Amino acid sequence: MRLKGLYLVTPDYSGNWLFNATERAVKSGVDILQYRDKTSSFRIKLSVGKKLGTICREYGIPFIIDDDPILMDILDADGIHIGKDDVPFNYVKSRFPDKIIGVSTYGSLEEAKKYDTLGANYVAFGSFFNTATKADATMSDINILNGVGEIKIPKFVIGGINRDNVDTVLKYKISGIAVVSAIYSHDDIENQVLYFKNKLKEHGIT
């Protein structure tokens, strides 16, 4: 499946507005969707995930689950995204060899190279900017992106990306950007998606 472009990550579920907002964004051109929810019960995640998965299938984009292989399996999602404190990569790779596995590597090129070798499908770097979505986000040195050309698998940047700083990250050899509030916090979701898609296109990411 296509792993590049505009990667949308959900906020925690807080009402059915999420489905309408997500469908508007996906319909407007989002390339990948990740369901991330750190506060809801498993029962709620299951219900929300089913609806989000239906949207992704309808528009033919990858549906990724954050940090929960059981939820991924039950929903038959396309893949999982894991970070340093999540389920071990080797377990997921051996248990679900056909699923997409994305890994947060924060500000470490060495970690990214390691997961590239181990068979991850993509890596994510960041945060390089302050983000309200994840108050405890690890801040990284953006200069590490100078070395991402050495990594063969797709590379995304996540964390606090908005209209003011998107050009800063797109000058590096990345495969796409991941956003949350830059889209979900705006009334004109379609316009926001179009703006970021055009920026990606300007930098040769289509």
Coordinates of C-alpha atoms in Angstrom, one line a residue:
M1 CA 0.0 0.0 0.0
R2 CA 1.1 3.6 -0.6
L3 CA 3.1 4.9 2.3
K4 CA 3.8 8.5 1.5
G5 CA 2.1 11.9 1.5
L6 CA -0.3 13.3 4.1
Y7 CA -0.6 11.0 7.2
L8 CA -3.5 11.9 9.5
V9 CA -3.4 10.8 13.1
T10 CA -6.7 11.0 15.1
P11 CA -7.1 12.8 18.5
D12 CA -8.6 10.7 21.3
Y13 CA -12.3 10.0 20.7
S14 CA -14.5 12.6 22.3
G15 CA -17.7 12.3 20.3
N16 CA -19.1 11.4 16.9
W17 CA -17.8 14.6 15.3
L18 CA -14.6 12.6 14.8
F19 CA -16.2 10.4 12.1
N20 CA -17.5 13.4 10.0
A21 CA -14.2 15.2 10.4
T22 CA -12.2 12.2 9.4
E23 CA -14.3 11.4 6.4
R24 CA -14.1 15.0 5.2
A25 CA -10.3 14.9 5.5
V26 CA -9.9 11.5 3.8
K27 CA -12.2 12.4 1.0
S28 CA -10.1 15.6 0.5
G29 CA -6.9 13.7 -0.1
V30 CA -5.4 12.3 3.2
D31 CA -3.1 9.3 2.2
I32 CA -2.9 7.3 5.5
L33 CA -5.0 7.3 8.7
Q34 CA -3.8 6.3 12.1
Y35 CA -6.3 5.7 14.9
R36 CA -4.6 6.8 18.1
D37 CA -6.6 7.0 21.3
K38 CA -4.8 7.0 24.7
T39 CA -7.9 7.5 26.9
S40 CA -10.9 5.5 25.7
S41 CA -11.8 2.0 26.9
F42 CA -11.1 -1.0 24.6
R43 CA -14.9 -1.3 24.0
I44 CA -15.0 2.3 22.7
K45 CA -11.9 1.9 20.7
L46 CA -13.4 -1.2 19.0
S47 CA -16.5 0.7 18.1
V48 CA -14.6 3.8 16.9
G49 CA -12.0 1.7 15.1
K50 CA -14.7 -0.1 13.1
K51 CA -16.2 3.1 11.8
L52 CA -12.8 4.6 11.0
G53 CA -11.7 1.4 9.2
T54 CA -14.8 1.5 7.1
I55 CA -14.0 5.1 6.0
C56 CA -10.4 4.0 5.0
R57 CA -11.6 1.0 3.0
E58 CA -14.2 3.1 1.2
Y59 CA -11.5 5.6 0.1
G60 CA -8.8 3.0 -0.4
I61 CA -6.1 4.2 2.1
P62 CA -4.1 2.4 4.7
F63 CA -5.7 2.2 8.2
I64 CA -3.1 2.0 11.0
I65 CA -3.7 1.3 14.7
D66 CA -1.5 2.9 17.3
D67 CA 0.1 0.6 19.8
D68 CA -2.4 -2.2 20.0
P69 CA -1.9 -5.4 18.1
I70 CA -5.0 -7.0 19.5
L71 CA -7.2 -4.1 18.3
M72 CA -5.4 -4.2 14.9
D73 CA -6.1 -7.9 14.6
I74 CA -9.7 -7.7 15.5
L75 CA -10.4 -4.8 13.2
D76 CA -8.3 -6.4 10.4
A77 CA -6.5 -3.0 10.1
D78 CA -3.6 -2.7 7.6
G79 CA -1.0 -2.1 10.2
I80 CA 0.3 -0.8 13.6
H81 CA 2.4 2.1 14.8
I82 CA 4.7 1.6 17.8
G83 CA 6.9 3.7 19.9
K84 CA 9.7 3.1 22.4
D85 CA 7.4 2.1 25.3
D86 CA 4.9 0.1 23.2
V87 CA 4.7 -3.6 22.3
P88 CA 8.1 -4.9 21.1
F89 CA 8.8 -4.7 17.4
N90 CA 10.0 -8.3 17.1
Y91 CA 6.8 -9.6 18.6
V92 CA 4.6 -7.7 16.1
K93 CA 6.9 -8.6 13.2
S94 CA 6.8 -12.3 14.0
R95 CA 3.1 -12.5 14.9
F96 CA 1.8 -10.3 12.1
P97 CA 4.4 -10.6 9.3
D98 CA 2.0 -9.3 6.6
K99 CA 0.9 -6.1 8.4
I100 CA 2.4 -2.6 8.0
I101 CA 4.6 -1.8 10.9
G102 CA 5.6 1.8 11.5
V103 CA 8.0 2.8 14.3
S104 CA 8.6 6.2 16.1
T105 CA 12.4 6.8 16.1
Y106 CA 12.1 10.4 17.6
G107 CA 15.5 12.0 16.9
S108 CA 17.6 8.9 16.3
L109 CA 19.0 8.0 12.9
E110 CA 20.6 4.9 14.3
E111 CA 17.2 3.6 15.5
A112 CA 15.7 4.4 12.1
K113 CA 18.5 2.5 10.4
K114 CA 18.0 -0.4 12.8
Y115 CA 14.3 -0.7 12.1
D116 CA 15.0 -0.3 8.4
T117 CA 17.2 -3.4 8.6
L118 CA 14.8 -5.3 10.8
G119 CA 12.0 -4.9 8.3
A120 CA 9.8 -2.0 9.4
N121 CA 7.6 -0.5 6.7
Y122 CA 8.2 3.1 7.7
V123 CA 9.7 5.3 10.4
A124 CA 8.6 8.5 12.0
F125 CA 10.8 11.3 13.3
G126 CA 9.9 14.1 15.7
S127 CA 8.7 16.1 17.4
F128 CA 10.8 19.0 16.1
F129 CA 8.1 21.6 17.2
N130 CA 6.0 22.1 20.2
T131 CA 2.7 20.1 20.0
A132 CA -0.4 20.5 22.0
T133 CA -1.5 17.0 21.1
K134 CA 1.3 15.3 23.0
A135 CA 2.4 17.4 25.9
D136 CA 5.2 14.9 26.9
A137 CA 6.6 14.6 23.3
T138 CA 10.3 14.2 23.1
M139 CA 11.8 17.2 21.3
S140 CA 14.4 16.3 18.7
D141 CA 17.1 18.2 16.8
I142 CA 15.8 18.8 13.3
N143 CA 19.4 18.6 11.9
I144 CA 19.2 14.8 12.1
L145 CA 16.9 14.9 9.0
N146 CA 20.0 15.7 7.0
G147 CA 20.8 12.0 7.2
V148 CA 17.4 10.5 6.3
G149 CA 18.6 9.8 2.7
E150 CA 20.5 6.8 4.1
I151 CA 17.2 5.1 5.1
K152 CA 15.5 3.1 2.4
I153 CA 12.0 2.8 3.8
P154 CA 9.5 5.7 3.9
K155 CA 10.3 8.5 6.4
F156 CA 7.6 10.7 8.0
V157 CA 7.9 13.7 10.3
I158 CA 5.4 14.2 13.1
G159 CA 4.8 16.7 15.9
G160 CA 3.5 20.2 15.8
I161 CA 3.5 20.6 12.0
N162 CA 1.4 23.5 10.8
R163 CA 1.3 26.0 8.0
D164 CA 4.1 28.1 9.5
N165 CA 6.7 25.3 9.7
V166 CA 5.8 22.7 7.1
D167 CA 8.3 24.1 4.5
T168 CA 11.0 23.6 7.1
V169 CA 10.6 19.9 7.2
L170 CA 9.8 19.4 3.5
K171 CA 13.2 20.6 2.5
Y172 CA 14.6 17.3 3.7
K173 CA 14.3 13.9 2.0
I174 CA 11.2 12.7 3.7
S175 CA 8.2 10.7 2.4
G176 CA 5.5 12.7 4.1
I177 CA 4.2 14.5 7.1
A178 CA 1.9 13.4 9.9
V179 CA -0.5 15.8 11.5
V180 CA -3.3 15.9 14.1
S181 CA -4.5 19.3 15.2
A182 CA -3.3 21.0 12.0
I183 CA -6.4 19.4 10.4
Y184 CA -8.8 18.3 13.2
S185 CA -8.7 21.7 15.0
H186 CA -9.8 23.6 11.9
D187 CA -13.4 24.3 10.7
D188 CA -12.4 24.2 7.0
I189 CA -10.9 20.7 7.0
E190 CA -11.0 20.5 3.2
N191 CA -8.9 23.7 2.8
Q192 CA -6.3 22.5 5.3
V193 CA -5.9 19.1 3.5
L194 CA -5.6 20.9 0.2
Y195 CA -3.0 23.3 1.6
F196 CA -0.8 20.5 2.9
K197 CA -1.3 18.3 -0.2
N198 CA -0.2 21.3 -2.4
K199 CA 2.9 21.8 -0.2
L200 CA 3.8 18.1 -0.5
K201 CA 3.4 18.4 -4.3
E202 CA 5.6 21.5 -4.4
H203 CA 8.4 19.4 -2.9
G204 CA 7.8 16.4 -5.2
I205 CA 5.9 14.2 -2.8
T206 CA 2.7 13.1 -4.6

